[in-house]
XYZ file of C-alpha atoms in Angstrom:
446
model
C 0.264 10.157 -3.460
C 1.805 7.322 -2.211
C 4.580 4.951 -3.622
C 5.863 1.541 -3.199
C 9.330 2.843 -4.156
C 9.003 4.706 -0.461
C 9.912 1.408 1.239
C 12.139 0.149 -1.054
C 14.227 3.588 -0.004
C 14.127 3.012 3.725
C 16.009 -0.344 3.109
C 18.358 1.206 1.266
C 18.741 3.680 4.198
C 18.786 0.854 6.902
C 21.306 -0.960 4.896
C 24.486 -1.823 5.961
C 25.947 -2.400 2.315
C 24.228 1.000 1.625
C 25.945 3.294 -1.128
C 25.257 6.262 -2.864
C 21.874 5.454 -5.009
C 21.152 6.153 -8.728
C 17.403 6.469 -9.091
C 16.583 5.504 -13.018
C 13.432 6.823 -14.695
C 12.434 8.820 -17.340
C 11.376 12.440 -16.858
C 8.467 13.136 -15.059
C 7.760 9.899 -13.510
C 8.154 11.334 -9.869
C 11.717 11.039 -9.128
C 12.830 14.203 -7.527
C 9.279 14.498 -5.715
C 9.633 11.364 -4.007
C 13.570 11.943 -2.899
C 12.464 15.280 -1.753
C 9.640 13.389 0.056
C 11.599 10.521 1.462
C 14.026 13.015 3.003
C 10.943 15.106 4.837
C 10.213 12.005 6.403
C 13.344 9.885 7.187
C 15.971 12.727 7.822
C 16.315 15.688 10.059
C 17.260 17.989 6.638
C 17.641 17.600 2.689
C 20.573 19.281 0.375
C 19.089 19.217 -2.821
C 21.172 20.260 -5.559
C 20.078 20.375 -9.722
C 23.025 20.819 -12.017
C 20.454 21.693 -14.734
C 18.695 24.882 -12.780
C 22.159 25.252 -11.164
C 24.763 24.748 -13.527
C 27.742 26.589 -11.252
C 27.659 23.347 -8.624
C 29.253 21.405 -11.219
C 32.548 23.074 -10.961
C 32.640 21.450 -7.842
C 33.049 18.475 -9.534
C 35.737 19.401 -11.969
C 37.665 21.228 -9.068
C 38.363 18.294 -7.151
C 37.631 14.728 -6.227
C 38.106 15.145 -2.596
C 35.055 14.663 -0.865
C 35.109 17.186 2.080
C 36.024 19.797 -0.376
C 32.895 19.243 -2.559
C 30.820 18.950 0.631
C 32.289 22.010 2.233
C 31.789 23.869 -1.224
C 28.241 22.680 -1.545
C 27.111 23.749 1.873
C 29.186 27.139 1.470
C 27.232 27.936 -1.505
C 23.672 26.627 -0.919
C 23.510 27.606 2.388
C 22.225 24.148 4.121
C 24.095 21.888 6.652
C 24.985 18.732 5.420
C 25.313 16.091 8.374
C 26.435 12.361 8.154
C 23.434 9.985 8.701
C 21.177 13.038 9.379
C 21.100 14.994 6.248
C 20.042 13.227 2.560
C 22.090 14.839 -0.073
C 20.050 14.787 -3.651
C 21.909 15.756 -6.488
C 18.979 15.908 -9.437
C 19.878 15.927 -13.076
C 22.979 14.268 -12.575
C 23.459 13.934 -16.089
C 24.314 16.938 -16.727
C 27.277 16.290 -14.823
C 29.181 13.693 -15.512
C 31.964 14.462 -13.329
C 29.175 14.260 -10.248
C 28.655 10.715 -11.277
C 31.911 9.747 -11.227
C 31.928 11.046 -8.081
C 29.756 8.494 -6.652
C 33.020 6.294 -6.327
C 34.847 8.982 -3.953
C 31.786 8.984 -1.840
C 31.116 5.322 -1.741
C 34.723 4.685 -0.502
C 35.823 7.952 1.315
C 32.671 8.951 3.041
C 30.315 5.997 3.358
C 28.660 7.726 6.492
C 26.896 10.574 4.095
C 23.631 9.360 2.544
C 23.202 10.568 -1.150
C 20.614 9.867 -3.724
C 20.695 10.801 -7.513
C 17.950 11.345 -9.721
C 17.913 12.197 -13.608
C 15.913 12.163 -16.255
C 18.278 10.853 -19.191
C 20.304 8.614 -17.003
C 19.778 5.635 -19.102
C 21.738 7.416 -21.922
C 24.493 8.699 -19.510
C 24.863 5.406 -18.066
C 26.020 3.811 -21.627
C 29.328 5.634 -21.493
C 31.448 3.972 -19.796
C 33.771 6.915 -18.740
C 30.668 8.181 -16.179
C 30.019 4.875 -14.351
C 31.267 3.932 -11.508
C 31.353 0.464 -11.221
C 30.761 -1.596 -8.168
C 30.128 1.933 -6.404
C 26.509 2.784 -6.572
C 23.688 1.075 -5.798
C 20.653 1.450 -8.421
C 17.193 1.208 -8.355
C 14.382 1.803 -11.223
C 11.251 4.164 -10.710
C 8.219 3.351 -13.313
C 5.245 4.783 -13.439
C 2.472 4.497 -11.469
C 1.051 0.978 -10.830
C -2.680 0.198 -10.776
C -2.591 -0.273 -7.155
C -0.651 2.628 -6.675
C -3.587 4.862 -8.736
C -6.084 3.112 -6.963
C -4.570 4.918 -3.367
C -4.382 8.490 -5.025
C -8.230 7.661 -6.002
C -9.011 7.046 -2.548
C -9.996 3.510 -2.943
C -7.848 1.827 -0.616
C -10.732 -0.754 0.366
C -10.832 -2.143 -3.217
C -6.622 -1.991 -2.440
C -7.345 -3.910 0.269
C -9.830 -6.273 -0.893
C -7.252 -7.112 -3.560
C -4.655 -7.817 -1.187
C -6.650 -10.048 1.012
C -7.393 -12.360 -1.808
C -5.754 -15.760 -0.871
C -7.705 -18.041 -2.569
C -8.076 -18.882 -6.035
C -11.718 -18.590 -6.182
C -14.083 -15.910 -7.997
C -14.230 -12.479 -7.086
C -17.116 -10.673 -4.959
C -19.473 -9.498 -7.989
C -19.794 -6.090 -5.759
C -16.042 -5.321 -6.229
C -15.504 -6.375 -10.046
C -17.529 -4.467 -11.771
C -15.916 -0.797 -9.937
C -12.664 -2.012 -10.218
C -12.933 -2.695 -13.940
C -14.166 0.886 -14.622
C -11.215 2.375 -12.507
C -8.665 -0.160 -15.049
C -11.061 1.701 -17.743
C -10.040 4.762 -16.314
C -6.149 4.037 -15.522
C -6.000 3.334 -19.162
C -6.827 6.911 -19.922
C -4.890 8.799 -17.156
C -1.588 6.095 -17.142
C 0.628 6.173 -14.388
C 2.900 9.849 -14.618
C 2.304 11.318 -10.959
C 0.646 14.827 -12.539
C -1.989 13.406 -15.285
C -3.312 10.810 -12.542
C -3.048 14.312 -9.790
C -5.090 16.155 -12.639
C -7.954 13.464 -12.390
C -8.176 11.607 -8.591
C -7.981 15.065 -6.999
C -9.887 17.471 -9.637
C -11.574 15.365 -12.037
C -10.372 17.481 -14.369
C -10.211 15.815 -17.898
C -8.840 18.314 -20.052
C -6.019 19.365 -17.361
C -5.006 15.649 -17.260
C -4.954 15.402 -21.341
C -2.539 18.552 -21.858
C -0.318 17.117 -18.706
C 0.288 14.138 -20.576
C 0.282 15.901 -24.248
C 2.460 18.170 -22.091
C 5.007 15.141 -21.436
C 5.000 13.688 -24.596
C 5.817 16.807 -25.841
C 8.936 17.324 -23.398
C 9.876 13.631 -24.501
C 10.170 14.609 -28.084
C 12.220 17.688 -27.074
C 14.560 15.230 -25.273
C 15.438 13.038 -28.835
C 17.131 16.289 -29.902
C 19.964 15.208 -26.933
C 21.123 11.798 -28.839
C 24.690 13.198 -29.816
C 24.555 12.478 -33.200
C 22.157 14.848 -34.695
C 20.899 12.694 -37.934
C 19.479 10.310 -35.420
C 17.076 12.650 -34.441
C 14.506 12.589 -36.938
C 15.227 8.466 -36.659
C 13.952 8.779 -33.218
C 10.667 10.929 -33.959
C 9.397 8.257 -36.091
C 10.184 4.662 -34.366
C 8.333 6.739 -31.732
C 5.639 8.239 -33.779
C 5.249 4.482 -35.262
C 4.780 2.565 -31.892
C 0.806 2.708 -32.321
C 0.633 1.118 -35.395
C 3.363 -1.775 -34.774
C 0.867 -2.247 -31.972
C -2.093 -2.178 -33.990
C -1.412 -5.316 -36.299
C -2.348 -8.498 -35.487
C 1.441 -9.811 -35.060
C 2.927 -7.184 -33.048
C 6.475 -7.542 -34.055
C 8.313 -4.937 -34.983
C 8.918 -4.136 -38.207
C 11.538 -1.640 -39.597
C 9.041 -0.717 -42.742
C 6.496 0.359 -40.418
C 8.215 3.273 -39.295
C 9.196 3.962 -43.294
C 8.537 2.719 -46.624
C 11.966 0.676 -47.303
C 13.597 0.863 -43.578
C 16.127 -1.172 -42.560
C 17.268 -2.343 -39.177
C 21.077 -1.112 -39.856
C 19.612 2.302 -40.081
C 17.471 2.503 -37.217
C 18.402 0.315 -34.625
C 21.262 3.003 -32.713
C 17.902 5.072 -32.736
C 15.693 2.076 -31.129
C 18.670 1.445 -28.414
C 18.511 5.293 -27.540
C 14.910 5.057 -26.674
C 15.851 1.864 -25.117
C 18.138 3.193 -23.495
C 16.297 6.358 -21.704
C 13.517 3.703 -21.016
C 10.794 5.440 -22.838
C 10.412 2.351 -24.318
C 10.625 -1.481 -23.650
C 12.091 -4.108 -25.776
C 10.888 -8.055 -25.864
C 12.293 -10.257 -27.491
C 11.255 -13.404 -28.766
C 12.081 -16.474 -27.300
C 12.413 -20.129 -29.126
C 11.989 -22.220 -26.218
C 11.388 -21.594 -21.817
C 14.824 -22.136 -21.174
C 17.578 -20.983 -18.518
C 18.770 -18.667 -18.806
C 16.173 -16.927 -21.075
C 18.480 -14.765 -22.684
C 20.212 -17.749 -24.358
C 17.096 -18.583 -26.291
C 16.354 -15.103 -27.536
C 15.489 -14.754 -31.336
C 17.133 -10.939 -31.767
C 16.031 -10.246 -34.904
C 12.326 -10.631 -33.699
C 10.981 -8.592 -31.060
C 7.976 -6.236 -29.962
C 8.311 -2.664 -28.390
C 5.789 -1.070 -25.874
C 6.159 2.254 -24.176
C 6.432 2.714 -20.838
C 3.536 4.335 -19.901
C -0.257 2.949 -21.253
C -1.281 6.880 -20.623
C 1.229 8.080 -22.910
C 0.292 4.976 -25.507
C -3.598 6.271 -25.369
C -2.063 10.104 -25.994
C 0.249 9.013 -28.756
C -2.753 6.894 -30.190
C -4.878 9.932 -30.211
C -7.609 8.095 -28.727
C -10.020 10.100 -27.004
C -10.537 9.891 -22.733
C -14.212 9.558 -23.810
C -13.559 5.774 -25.002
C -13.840 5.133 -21.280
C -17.732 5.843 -21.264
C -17.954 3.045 -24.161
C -18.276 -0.752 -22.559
C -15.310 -2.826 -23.187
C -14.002 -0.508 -26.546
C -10.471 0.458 -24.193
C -9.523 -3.026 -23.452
C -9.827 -4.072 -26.835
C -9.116 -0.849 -29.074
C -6.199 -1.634 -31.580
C -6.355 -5.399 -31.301
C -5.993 -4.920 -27.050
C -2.826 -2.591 -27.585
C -3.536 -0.815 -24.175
C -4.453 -4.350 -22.588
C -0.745 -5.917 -23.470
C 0.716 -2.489 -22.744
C -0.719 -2.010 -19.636
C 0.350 -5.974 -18.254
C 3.564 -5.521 -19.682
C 4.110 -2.482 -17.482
C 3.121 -4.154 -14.549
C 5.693 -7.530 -15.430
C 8.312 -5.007 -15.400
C 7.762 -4.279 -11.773
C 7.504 -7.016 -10.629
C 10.026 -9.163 -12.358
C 13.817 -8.386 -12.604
C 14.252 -9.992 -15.818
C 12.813 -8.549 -19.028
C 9.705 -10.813 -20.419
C 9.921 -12.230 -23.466
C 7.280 -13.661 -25.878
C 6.789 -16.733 -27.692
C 5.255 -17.237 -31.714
C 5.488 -19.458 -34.502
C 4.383 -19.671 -38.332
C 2.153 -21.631 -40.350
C -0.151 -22.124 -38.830
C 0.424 -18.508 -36.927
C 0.452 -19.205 -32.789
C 1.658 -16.738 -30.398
C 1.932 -16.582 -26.095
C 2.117 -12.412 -25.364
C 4.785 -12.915 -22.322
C 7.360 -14.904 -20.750
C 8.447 -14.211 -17.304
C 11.026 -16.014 -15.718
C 9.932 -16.492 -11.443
C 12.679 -17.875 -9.761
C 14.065 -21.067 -11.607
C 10.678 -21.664 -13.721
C 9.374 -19.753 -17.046
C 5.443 -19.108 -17.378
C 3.469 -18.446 -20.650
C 1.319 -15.252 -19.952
C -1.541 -14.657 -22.669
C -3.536 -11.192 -22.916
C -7.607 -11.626 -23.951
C -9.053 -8.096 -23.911
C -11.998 -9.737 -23.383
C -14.172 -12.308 -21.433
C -15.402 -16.009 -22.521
C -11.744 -16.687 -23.733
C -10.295 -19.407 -25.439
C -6.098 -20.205 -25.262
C -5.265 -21.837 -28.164
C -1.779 -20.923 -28.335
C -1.607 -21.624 -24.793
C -2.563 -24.710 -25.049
C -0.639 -25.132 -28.634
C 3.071 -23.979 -25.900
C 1.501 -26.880 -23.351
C 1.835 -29.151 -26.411
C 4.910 -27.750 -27.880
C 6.974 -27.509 -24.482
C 5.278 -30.273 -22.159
C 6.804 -30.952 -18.441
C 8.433 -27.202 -18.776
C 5.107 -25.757 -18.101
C 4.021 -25.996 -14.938
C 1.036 -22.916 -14.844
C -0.348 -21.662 -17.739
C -1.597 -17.686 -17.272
C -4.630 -16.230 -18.880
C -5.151 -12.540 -18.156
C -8.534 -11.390 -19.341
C -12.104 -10.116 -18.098
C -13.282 -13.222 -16.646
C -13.110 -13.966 -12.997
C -9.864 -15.530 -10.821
C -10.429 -19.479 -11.692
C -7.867 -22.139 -11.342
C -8.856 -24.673 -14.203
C -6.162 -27.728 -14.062
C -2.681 -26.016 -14.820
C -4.415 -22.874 -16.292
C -4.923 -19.504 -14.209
C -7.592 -16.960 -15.023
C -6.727 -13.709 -13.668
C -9.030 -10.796 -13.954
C -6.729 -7.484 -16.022
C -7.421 -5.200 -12.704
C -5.135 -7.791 -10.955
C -2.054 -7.800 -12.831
C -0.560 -6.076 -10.059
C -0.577 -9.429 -7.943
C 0.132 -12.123 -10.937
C 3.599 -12.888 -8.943
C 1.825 -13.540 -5.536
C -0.942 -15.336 -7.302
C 0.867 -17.864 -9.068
C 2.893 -18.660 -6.005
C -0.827 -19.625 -4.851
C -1.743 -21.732 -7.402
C 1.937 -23.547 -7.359
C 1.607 -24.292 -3.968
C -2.076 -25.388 -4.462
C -1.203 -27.827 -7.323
C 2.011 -29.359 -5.176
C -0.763 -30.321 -2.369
């Protein structure tokens, strides 16, 4: 199956300012299958080392911080030759190891010439000790799961993948292409983007394999809460988790501390929040009082909305059955178009370094879903998990926030449309909101 992240790695490689990488995503997103894979292609051999299968390569680590020993230990005891610029050393489950991380520093400045990647599964959580990081020294980059356009490529439908790309006007889609891509969105929502449940389905059509793979990965998340070092937090974890489809399910989707239990409160449960945070099994959005820069200095942080990182894993948690897929529209809009705002968020992410945020006020109740910041500009996004929308709290933020608001995005079932400073983009297209609004910018400065 193929991923984006692929090119983003042979930049890295060609880089001059290259350092060792830290590859960031939760567990099995893909991370050591596409290091593993980027090696077969780009290098002559890989030295792939897991401290978790392995735990005897991390006295390496506590040995010594010279960088030719480790190597020479490494190669003595795996068996592999490990050449600069030729060979790309992998060292999986770095977490385990925290020595290894530290590490990365001796490498970056002693032996810039050998190429190494890291992968692991909790690094999030690592990561927020300061002891482990070396700063300045590494060079990061985020996996997620799979995107829309990436499922659409394991389904073997790169000419809807390239119809999509060749879209450079803002002018309705070819009814011919609509209708099939909105039943493979249908079918995204049920599968989500980990690398095995979407295998299970593009290559078998196997249903039931795909739902135990991903009741199979919730299940190894869960196992993971029992890691947070403080053991009390645990069952803390289990149910902000456990709780995300019902803070979803309301109406106003902020989160609220009594959802999770009858007479929560945030000093209780918010280390537990962060940790999930944290390991980015979930993410957090504020709310924002006004589309300022920089965003983060008009965040509201006592309101906010959670989503988890994966619309697959939403649908499992949700218990909703694959076989919603079969009835009309009921996916995009089951639990108030939970799935629908899950699934755009996940794509925002991806495309946009900094976190959205979203926008709501009281009496009477208005609310715009996102925020993204693009370049120097913020843009209300709103989420209709339907068709024949109206945007009255778009056009209630046009009021509110005037000259600020340049484009005004409406992501629903209707057709791509530019109407005045308002952009209709079809859901299966969220993959391309960045590209389109540079479109319609440069369209409305003619």
């Amino acid at each position: 199956m193929e991923r984006v992240l692929i090119k983003q790695l042979l930049e890295w490689k060609k880089s001059p300012y290259r350092k060792p990488l830290i590859l960031k995503g939760v567990r099995q997103v893909g991370k050591t299958w596409i290091l593993k894979e980027f090696g077969r292609r780009y290098y002559d051999n890989c030295a792939y080392f897991n401290f978790d299968e392995n735990e005897e390569y991390r006295q390496f680590f506590e040995s010594t911080k010279d960088v030719g020993r480790i190597l020479q230990n490494l190669m003595m005891a795996s068996g592999q030759k490990i050449l600069p610029e030729k060979t790309l050393i992998i060292f999986d489950e770095i977490q385990d190891c925290p020595k290894a991380i530290n590490a990365m520093k001796y490498f970056c400045e002693n032996a810039p010439q050998y190429h190494v990647a890291c992968a692991g599964s909790l690094l999030g959580i690592a990561l927020a000790k300061p002891s482990s990081f070396p700063v300045g020294k590494v060079n990061f980059m985020q996996m997620d799961p799979m995107t829309f356009t990436e499922f659409l490529l394991a389904n073997g439908d790169e000419n809807l993948v390239n119809y999509l790309e060749s879209v450079n006007t803002l002018e309705p889609l070819l009814e011919p292409f609509v209708n099939p891509l909105y039943e493979k969105l249908k079918m995204y929502y049920v599968t989500g983007g980990m690398p095995e449940p979407v295998l299970m389905w593009t290559r078998d059509r196997d249903v039931d394999a795909m739902r135990r793979a991903l009741s199979d990965i919730v299940g190894a998340y869960e196992r993971d809460f029992a890691k947070h070092p403080n053991t009390s937090e645990f069952p803390k974890i289990s149910m902000i988790w456990r709780s995300i489809p019902s803070q979803l399910s309301r109406e106003n989707k902020k989160f609220i501390y009594k959802v999770v239990k009858e007479g929560a409160r945030a000093r209780e449960y918010e280390d537990a929040l962060q940790w999930l945070v944290d390991a980015r099994l979930v993410h957090k959005i504020y709310r924002s009082s006004a589309p300022g820069l920089p965003v983060a200095a008009y965040d509201d942080l006592s309101a906010f909305k959670i989503y988890l990182v994966d619309v697959g894993l939403l649908r499992t948690l949700s218990m909703l059955s694959p076989s919603a897929f079969t009835e009309g529209n009921r996916l995009f809009t089951e639990f108030k178009g939970a799935l629908t705002e899950n699934y755009v968020l996940q794509t925002l992410v991806t495309q946009y370094e900094a976190v959205p945020r979203y926008w709501s006020q009281n009496n009477p109740p208005y609310e715009v879903d996102f925020l993204i910041q693009r370049e120097n500009d913020v843009f209300p996004i709103e989420v209709k998990a339907e068709a024949n929308t109206t945007a009255r709290s778009l056009k209630k933020y046009k009021e509110q926030f005037g000259d600020k608001v340049k484009l005004r995005i409406r992501l629903s079932l209707d057709n791509l449309k530019l109407d005045g400073d308002m952009l209709n983009i079809p859901l299966f297209m969220a993959d391309h909101i960045d590209r389109l609004i540079g479109i319609a910018l440069e369209k409305q400065s003619r």
